[in-house]
PDB file of C-alpha atoms in Angstrom:
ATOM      1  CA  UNK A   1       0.000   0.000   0.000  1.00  0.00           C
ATOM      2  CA  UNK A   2       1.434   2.839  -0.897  1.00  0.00           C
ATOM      3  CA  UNK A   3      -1.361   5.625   0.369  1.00  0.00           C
ATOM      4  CA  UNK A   4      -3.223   5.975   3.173  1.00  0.00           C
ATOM      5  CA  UNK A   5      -6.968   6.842   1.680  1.00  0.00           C
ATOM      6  CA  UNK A   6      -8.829   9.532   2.778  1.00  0.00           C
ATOM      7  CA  UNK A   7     -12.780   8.744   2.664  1.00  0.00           C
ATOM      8  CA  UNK A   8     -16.035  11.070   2.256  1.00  0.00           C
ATOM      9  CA  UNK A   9     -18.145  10.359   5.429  1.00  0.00           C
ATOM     10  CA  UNK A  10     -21.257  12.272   5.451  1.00  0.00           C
ATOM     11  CA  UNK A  11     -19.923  16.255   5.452  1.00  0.00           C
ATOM     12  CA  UNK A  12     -16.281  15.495   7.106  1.00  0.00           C
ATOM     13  CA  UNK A  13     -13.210  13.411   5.484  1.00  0.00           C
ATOM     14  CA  UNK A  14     -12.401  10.083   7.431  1.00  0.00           C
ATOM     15  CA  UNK A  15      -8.833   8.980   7.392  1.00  0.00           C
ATOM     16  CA  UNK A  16      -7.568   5.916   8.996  1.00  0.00           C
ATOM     17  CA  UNK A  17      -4.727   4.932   9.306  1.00  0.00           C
ATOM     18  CA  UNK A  18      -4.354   1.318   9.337  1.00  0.00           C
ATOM     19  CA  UNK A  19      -0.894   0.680   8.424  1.00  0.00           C
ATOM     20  CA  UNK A  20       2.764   1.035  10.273  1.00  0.00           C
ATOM     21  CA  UNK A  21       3.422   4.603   8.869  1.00  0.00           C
ATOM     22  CA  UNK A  22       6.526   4.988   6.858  1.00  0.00           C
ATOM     23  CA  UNK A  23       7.911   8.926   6.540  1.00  0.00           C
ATOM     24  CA  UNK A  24       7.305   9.126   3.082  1.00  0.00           C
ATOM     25  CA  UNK A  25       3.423   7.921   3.345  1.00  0.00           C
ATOM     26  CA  UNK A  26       3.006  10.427   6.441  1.00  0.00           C
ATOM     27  CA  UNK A  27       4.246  13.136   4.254  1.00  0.00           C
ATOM     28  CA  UNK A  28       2.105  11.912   0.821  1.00  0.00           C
ATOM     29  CA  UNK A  29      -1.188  11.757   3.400  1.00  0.00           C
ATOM     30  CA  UNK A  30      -0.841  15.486   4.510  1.00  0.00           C
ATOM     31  CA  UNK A  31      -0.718  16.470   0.861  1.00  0.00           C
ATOM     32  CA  UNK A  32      -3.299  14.324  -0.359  1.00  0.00           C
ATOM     33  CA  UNK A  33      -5.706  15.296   2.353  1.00  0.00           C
ATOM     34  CA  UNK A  34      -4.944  19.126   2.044  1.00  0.00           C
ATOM     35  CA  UNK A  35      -6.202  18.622  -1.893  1.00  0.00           C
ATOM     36  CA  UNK A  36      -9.374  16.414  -0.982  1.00  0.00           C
ATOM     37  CA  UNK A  37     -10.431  19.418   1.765  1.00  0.00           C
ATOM     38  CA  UNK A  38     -10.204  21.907  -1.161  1.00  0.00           C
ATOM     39  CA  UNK A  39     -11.813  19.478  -3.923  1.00  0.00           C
ATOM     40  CA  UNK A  40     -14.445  18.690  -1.452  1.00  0.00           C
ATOM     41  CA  UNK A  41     -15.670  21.925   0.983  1.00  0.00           C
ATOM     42  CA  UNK A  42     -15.798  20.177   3.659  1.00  0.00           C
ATOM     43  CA  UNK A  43     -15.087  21.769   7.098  1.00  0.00           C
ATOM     44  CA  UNK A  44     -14.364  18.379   9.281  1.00  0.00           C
ATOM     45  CA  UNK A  45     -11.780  15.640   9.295  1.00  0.00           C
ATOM     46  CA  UNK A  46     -11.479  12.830  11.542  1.00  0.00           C
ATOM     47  CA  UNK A  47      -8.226  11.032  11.508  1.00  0.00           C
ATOM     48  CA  UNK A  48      -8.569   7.907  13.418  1.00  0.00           C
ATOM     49  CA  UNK A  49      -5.231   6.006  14.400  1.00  0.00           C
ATOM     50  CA  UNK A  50      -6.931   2.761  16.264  1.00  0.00           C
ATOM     51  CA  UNK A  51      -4.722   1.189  14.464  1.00  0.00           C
ATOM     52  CA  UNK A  52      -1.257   2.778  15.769  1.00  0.00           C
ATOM     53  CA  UNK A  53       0.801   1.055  17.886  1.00  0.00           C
ATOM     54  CA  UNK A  54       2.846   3.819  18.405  1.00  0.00           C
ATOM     55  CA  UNK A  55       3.110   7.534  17.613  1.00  0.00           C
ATOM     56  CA  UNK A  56       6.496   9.008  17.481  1.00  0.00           C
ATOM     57  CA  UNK A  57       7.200  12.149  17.224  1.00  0.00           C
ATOM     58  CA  UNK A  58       7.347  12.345  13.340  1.00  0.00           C
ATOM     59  CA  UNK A  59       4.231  11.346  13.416  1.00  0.00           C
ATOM     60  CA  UNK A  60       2.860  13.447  15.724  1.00  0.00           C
ATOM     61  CA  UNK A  61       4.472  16.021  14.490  1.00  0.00           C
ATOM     62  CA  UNK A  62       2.652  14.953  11.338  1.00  0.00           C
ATOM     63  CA  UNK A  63      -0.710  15.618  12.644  1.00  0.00           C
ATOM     64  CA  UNK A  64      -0.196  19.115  13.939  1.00  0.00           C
ATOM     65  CA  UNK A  65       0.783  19.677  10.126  1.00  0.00           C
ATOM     66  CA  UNK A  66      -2.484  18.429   9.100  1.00  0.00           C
ATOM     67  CA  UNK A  67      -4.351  20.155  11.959  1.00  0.00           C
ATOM     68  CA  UNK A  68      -3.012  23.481  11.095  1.00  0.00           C
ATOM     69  CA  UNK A  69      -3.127  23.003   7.307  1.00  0.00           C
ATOM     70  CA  UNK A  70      -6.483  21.812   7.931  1.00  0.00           C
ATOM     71  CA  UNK A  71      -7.582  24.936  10.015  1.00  0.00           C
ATOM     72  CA  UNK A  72      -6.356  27.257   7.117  1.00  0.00           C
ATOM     73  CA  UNK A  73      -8.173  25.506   4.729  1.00  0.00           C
ATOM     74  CA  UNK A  74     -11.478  25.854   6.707  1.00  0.00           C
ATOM     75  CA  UNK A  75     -11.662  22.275   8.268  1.00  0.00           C
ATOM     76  CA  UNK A  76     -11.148  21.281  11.816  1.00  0.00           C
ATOM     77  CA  UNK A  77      -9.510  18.272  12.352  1.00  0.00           C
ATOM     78  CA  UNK A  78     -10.383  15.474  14.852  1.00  0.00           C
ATOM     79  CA  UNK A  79      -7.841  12.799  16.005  1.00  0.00           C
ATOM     80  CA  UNK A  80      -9.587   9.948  17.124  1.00  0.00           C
ATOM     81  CA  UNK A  81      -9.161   6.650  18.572  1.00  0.00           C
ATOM     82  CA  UNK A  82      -5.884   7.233  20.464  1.00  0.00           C
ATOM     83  CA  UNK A  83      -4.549   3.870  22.490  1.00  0.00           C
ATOM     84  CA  UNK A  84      -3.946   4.682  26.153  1.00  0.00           C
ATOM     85  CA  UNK A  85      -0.318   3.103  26.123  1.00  0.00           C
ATOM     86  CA  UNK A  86      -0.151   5.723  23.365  1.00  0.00           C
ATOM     87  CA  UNK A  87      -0.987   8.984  25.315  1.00  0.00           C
ATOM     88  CA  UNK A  88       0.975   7.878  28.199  1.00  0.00           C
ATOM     89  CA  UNK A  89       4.152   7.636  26.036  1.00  0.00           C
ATOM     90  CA  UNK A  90       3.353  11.155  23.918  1.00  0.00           C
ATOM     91  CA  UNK A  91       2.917  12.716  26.853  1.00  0.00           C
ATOM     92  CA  UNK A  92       6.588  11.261  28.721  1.00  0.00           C
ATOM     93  CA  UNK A  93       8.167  11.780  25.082  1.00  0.00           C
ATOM     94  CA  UNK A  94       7.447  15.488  25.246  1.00  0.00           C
ATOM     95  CA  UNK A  95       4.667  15.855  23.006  1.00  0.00           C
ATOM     96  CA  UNK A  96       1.405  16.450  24.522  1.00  0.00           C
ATOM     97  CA  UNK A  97      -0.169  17.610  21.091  1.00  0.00           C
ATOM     98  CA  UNK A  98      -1.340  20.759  22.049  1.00  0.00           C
ATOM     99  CA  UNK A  99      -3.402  22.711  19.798  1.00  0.00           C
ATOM    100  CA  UNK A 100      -4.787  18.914  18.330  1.00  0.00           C
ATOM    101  CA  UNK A 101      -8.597  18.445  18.926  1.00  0.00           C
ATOM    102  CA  UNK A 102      -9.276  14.874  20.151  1.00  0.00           C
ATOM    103  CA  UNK A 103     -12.121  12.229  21.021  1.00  0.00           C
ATOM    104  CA  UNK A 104     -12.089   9.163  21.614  1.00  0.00           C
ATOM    105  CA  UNK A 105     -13.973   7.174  18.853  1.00  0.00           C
ATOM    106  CA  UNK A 106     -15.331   8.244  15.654  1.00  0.00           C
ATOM    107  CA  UNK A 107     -18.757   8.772  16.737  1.00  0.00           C
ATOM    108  CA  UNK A 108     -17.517  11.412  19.540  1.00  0.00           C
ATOM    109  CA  UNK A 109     -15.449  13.100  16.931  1.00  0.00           C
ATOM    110  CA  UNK A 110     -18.412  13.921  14.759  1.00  0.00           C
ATOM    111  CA  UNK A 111     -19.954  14.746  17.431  1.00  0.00           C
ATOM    112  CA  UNK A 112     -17.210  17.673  18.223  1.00  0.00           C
ATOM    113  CA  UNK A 113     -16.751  18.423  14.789  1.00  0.00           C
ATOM    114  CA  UNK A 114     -20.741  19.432  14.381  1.00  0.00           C
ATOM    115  CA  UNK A 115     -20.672  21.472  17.870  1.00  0.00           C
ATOM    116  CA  UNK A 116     -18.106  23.098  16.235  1.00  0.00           C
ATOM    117  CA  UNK A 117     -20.030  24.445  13.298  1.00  0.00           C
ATOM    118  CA  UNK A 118     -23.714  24.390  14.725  1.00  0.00           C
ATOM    119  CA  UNK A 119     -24.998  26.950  12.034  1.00  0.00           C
ATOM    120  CA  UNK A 120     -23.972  25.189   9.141  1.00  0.00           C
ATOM    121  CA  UNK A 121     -26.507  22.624   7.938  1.00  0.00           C
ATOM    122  CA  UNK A 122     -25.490  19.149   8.842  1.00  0.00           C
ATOM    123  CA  UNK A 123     -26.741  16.202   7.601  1.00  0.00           C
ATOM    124  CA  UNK A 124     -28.123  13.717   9.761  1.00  0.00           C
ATOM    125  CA  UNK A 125     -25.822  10.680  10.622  1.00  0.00           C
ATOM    126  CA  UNK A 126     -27.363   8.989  13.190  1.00  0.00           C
ATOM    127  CA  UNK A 127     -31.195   8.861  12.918  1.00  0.00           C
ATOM    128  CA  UNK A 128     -31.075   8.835  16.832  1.00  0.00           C
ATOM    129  CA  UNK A 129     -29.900  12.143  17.580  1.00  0.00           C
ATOM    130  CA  UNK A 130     -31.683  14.690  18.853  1.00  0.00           C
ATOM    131  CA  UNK A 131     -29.691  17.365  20.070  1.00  0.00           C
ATOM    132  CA  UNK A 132     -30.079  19.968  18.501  1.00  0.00           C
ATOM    133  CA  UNK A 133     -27.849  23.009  19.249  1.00  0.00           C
ATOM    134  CA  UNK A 134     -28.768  25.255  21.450  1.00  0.00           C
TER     135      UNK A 134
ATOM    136  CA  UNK B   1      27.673   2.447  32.174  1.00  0.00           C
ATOM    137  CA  UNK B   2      25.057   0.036  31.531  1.00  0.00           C
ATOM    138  CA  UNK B   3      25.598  -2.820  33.853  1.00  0.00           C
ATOM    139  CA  UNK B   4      23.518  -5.719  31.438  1.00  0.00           C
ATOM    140  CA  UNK B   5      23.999  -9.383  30.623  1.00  0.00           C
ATOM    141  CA  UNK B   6      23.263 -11.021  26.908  1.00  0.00           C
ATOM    142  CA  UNK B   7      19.946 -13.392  27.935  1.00  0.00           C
ATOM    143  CA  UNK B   8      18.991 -14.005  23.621  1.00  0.00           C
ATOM    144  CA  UNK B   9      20.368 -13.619  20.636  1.00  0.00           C
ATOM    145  CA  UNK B  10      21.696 -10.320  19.037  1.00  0.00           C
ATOM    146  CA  UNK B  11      19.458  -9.130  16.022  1.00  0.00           C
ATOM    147  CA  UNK B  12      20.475  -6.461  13.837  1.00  0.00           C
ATOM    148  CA  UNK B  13      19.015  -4.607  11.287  1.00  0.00           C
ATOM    149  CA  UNK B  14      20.465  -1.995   8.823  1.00  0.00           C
ATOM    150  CA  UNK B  15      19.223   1.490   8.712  1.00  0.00           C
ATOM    151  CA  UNK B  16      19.678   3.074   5.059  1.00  0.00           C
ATOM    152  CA  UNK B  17      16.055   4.130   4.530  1.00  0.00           C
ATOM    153  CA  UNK B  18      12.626   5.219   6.262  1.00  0.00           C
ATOM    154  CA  UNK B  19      11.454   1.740   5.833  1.00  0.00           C
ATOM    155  CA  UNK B  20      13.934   0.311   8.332  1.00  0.00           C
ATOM    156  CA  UNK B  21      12.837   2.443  10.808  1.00  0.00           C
ATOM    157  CA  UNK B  22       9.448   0.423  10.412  1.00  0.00           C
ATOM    158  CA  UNK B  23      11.657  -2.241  10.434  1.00  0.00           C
ATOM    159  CA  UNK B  24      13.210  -1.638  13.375  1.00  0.00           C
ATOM    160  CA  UNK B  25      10.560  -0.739  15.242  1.00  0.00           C
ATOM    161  CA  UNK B  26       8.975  -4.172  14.586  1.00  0.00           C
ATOM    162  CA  UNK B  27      12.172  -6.303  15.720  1.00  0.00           C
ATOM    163  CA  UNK B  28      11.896  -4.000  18.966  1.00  0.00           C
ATOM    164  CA  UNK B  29       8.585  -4.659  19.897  1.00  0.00           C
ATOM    165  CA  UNK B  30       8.786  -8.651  19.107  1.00  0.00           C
ATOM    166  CA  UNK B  31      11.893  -8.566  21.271  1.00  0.00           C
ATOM    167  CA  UNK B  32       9.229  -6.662  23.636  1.00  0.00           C
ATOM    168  CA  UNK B  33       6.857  -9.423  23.248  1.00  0.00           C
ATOM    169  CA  UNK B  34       8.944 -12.318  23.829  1.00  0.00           C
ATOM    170  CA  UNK B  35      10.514 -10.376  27.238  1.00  0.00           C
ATOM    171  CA  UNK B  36       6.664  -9.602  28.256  1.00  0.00           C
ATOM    172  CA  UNK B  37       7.263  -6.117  28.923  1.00  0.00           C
ATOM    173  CA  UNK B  38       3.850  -4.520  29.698  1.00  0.00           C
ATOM    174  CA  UNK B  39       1.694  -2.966  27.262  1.00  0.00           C
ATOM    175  CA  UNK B  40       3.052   0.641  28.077  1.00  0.00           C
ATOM    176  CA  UNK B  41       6.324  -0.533  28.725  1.00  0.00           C
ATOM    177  CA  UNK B  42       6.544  -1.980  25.033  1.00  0.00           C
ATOM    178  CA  UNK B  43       4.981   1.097  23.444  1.00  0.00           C
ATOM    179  CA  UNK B  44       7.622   3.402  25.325  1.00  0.00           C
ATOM    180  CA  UNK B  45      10.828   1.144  24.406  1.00  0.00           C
ATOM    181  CA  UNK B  46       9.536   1.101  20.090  1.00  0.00           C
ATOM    182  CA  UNK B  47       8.864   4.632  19.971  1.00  0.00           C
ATOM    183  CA  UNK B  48      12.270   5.571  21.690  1.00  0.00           C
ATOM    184  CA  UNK B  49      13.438   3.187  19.341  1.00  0.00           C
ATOM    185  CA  UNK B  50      11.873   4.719  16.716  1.00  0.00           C
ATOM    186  CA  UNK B  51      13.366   8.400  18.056  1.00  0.00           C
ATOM    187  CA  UNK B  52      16.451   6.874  17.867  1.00  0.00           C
ATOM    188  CA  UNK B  53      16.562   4.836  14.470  1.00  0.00           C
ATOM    189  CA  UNK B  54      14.866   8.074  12.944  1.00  0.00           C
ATOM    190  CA  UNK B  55      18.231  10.010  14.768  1.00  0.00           C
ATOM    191  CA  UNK B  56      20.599   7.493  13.000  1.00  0.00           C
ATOM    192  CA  UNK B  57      18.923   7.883   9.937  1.00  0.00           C
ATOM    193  CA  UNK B  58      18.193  11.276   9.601  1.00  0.00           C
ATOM    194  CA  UNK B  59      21.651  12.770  11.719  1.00  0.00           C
ATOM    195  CA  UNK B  60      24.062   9.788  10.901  1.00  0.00           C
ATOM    196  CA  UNK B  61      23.604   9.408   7.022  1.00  0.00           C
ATOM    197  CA  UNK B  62      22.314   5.712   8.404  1.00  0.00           C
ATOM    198  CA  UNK B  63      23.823   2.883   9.716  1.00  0.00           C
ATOM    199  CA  UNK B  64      22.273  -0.331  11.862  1.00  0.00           C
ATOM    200  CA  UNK B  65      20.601  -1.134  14.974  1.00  0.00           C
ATOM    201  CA  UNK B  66      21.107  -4.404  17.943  1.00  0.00           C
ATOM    202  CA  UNK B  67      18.309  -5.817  19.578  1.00  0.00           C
ATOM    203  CA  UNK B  68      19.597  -8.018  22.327  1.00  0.00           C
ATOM    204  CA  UNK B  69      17.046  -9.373  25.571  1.00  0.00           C
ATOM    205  CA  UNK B  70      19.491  -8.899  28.697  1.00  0.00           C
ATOM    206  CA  UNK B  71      19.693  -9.249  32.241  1.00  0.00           C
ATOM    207  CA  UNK B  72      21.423  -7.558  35.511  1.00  0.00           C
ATOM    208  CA  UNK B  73      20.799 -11.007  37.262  1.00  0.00           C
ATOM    209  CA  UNK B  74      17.224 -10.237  38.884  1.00  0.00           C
ATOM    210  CA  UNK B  75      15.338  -8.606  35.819  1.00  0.00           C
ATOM    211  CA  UNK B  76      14.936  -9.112  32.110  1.00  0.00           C
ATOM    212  CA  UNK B  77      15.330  -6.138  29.933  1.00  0.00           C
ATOM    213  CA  UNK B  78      15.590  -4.865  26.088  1.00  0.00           C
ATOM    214  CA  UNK B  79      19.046  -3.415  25.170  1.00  0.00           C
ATOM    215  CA  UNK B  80      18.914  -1.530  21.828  1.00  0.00           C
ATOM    216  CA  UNK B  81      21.595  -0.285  20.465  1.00  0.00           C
ATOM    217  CA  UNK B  82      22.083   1.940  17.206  1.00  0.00           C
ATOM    218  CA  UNK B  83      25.368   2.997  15.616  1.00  0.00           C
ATOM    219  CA  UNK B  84      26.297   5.317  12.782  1.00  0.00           C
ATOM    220  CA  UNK B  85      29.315   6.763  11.209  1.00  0.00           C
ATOM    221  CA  UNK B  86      28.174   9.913  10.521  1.00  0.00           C
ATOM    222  CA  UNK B  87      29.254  13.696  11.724  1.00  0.00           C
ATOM    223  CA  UNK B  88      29.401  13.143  15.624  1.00  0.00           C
ATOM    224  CA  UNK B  89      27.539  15.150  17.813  1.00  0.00           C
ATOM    225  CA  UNK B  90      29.540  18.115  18.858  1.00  0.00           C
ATOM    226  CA  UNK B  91      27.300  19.609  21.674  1.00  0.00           C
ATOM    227  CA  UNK B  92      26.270  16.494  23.770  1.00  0.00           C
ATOM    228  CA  UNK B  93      24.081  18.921  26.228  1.00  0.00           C
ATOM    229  CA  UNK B  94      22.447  20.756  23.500  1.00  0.00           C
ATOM    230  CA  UNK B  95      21.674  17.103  21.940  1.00  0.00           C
ATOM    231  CA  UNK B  96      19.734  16.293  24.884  1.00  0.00           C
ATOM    232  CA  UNK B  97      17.907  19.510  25.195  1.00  0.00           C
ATOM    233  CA  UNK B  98      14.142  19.253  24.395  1.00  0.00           C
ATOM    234  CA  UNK B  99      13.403  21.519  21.376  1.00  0.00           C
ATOM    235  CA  UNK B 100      17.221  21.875  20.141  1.00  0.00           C
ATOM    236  CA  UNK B 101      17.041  19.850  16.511  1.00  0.00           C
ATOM    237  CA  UNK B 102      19.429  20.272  13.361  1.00  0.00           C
ATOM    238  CA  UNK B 103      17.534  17.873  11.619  1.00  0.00           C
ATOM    239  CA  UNK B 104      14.275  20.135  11.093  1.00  0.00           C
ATOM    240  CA  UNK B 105      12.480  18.066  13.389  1.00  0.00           C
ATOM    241  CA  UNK B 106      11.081  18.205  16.775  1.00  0.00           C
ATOM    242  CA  UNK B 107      14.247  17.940  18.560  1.00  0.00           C
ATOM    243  CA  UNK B 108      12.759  15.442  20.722  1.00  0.00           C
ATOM    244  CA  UNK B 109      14.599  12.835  19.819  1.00  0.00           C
ATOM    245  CA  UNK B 110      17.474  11.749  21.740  1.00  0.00           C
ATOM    246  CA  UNK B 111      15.682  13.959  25.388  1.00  0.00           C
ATOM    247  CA  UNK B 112      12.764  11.917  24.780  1.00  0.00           C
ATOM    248  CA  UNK B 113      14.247   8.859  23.888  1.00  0.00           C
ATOM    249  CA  UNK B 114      15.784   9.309  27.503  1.00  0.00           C
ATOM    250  CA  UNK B 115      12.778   9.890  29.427  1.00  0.00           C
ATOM    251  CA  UNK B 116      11.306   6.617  27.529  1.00  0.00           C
ATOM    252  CA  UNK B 117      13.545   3.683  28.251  1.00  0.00           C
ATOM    253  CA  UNK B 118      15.150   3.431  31.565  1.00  0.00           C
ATOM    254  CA  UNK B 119      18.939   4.043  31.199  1.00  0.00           C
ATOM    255  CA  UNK B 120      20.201   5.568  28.397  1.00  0.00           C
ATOM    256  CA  UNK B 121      24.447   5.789  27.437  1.00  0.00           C
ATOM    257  CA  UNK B 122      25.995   7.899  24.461  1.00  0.00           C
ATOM    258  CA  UNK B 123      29.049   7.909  22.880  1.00  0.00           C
ATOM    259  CA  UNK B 124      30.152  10.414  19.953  1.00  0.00           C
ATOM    260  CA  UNK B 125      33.429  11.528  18.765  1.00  0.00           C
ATOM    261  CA  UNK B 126      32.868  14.189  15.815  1.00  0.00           C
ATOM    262  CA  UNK B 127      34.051  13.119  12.512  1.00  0.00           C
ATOM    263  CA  UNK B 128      33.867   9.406  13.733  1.00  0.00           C
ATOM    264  CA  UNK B 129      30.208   8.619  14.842  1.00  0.00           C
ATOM    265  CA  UNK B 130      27.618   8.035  17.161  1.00  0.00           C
ATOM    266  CA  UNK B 131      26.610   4.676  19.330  1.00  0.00           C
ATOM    267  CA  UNK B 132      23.751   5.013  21.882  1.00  0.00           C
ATOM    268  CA  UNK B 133      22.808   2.066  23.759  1.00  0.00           C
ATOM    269  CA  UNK B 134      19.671   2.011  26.022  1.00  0.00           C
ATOM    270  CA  UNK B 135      17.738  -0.302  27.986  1.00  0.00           C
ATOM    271  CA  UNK B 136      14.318  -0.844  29.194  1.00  0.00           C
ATOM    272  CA  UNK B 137      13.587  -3.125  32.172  1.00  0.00           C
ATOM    273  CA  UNK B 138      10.727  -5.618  33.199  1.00  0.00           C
ATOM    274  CA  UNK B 139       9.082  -4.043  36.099  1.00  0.00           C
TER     275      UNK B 139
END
């Protein structure tokens, strides 16, 4: 695999990352997602990294990129799914990802993405919800 | 310095590219695995191993890493060791200073790396190269 694909869910991009990340994919993903926000409008993306063992600081490092690129491009950005062996070691490495909005599954993500917009229409995802913003 | 028997095999693997960082990061953490290091304990000794194949990579124009399971005669631990023959650090504190990078990174590396594995040695002679050797121990 030689991308990491970036998929339309709803009105937010979902990216998940479901392979050990070499440098040179990290880098391709930020510049793929940076076009698909532009091609696409949207103002959410939701990176979920169940799937990561680990997150060095490259990679971390990687997802401030995308958060800020993201933020100047009109989209917030969401990092879900974060193992807890994984926060504890960020967080002794030095790299508490400030500035880097998370949650802790996908569903809580959208959740924070749509609270974060609440006057832009938003199309229903769960059928369930009724909150509607205040 | 490290006081640390051999208890397994050395494995090495070369570091000329970004995909042997992957790789080494996968020989550390089935080292881990086999030495049943807790979940955290695993996750902390492959990303410092990541900081530091990433270091030998990136700041030694590459070179290879040791994976050996040791002991100091009451615990099991993970010595890793990674060697390069690049430029030599000149500036050993500044090296270890959180934020301080030449490499256009986070300069987290080798400070991070550190706080990560449990005891951490460096040697560097400038023009000649780098070895760091670090271990983490079974709790």
């Amino acid at each position: 695999m030689d991308r990491v694909p970036v998929l339309p869910l709803g009105d937010v991009l979902l990216v998940s990352i479901q392979v050990d990340l070499e440098d040179q994919l990290a880098l391709r993903l930020q510049e793929d997602l940076a076009e698909k926000i532009v091609a696409t409008g949207v103002h959410g993306v939701i990176i979920d990294i169940t799937a990561l063992d680990i997150v060095d600081s490259f990679v971390g490092r990687m997802l401030a990129t995308i958060a800020s690129v993201s933020r100047v491009l009109d989209a917030e950005t969401v990092v879900v799914g974060m193992r807890p062996a994984v926060a504890i070691t960020l967080v002794e490495l030095g790299l508490p990802l400030r500035g880097i909005r998370t949650a802790l599954n996908v569903e809580l993500g959208l959740r924070m993405l749509r609270e974060a917009r609440p006057e832009a229409p938003v199309e229903e995802l769960e059928p369930d919800d009724t909150t509607a913003a205040a | 310095m490290i006081q640390a028997e051999p208890s397994g095999p050395v494995r090495r693997q070369d570091i000329v590219g970004d995909d042997d960082v992957v790789r080494v990061r996968q020989l550390v953490r089935t080292v881990a695995v086999e030495t049943k290091l807790t979940l955290v304990d695993q996750t902390k000794l492959v990303t410092a191993a990541s900081e530091l194949a990433r270091n030998t990579l990136v700041h030694g124009g590459g070179g290879y890493a040791e994976v050996q399971q040791v002991t100091n005669g009451r615990r099991l631990g993970i010595r890793i060791m990674f060697a390069d023959t690049g430029p030599g650090i000149p500036d050993l504190d500044r090296a270890f200073t959180d934020g301080y990078s030449t490499g256009g990174g986070l300069g987290l590396g080798l400070s991070g790396a550190r706080r990560l594995m449990d005891e951490l040695d460096l040697s560097t002679e400038v023009g000649k190269g780098t070895v760091v050797t670090a271990v983490k121990w079974e709790r």
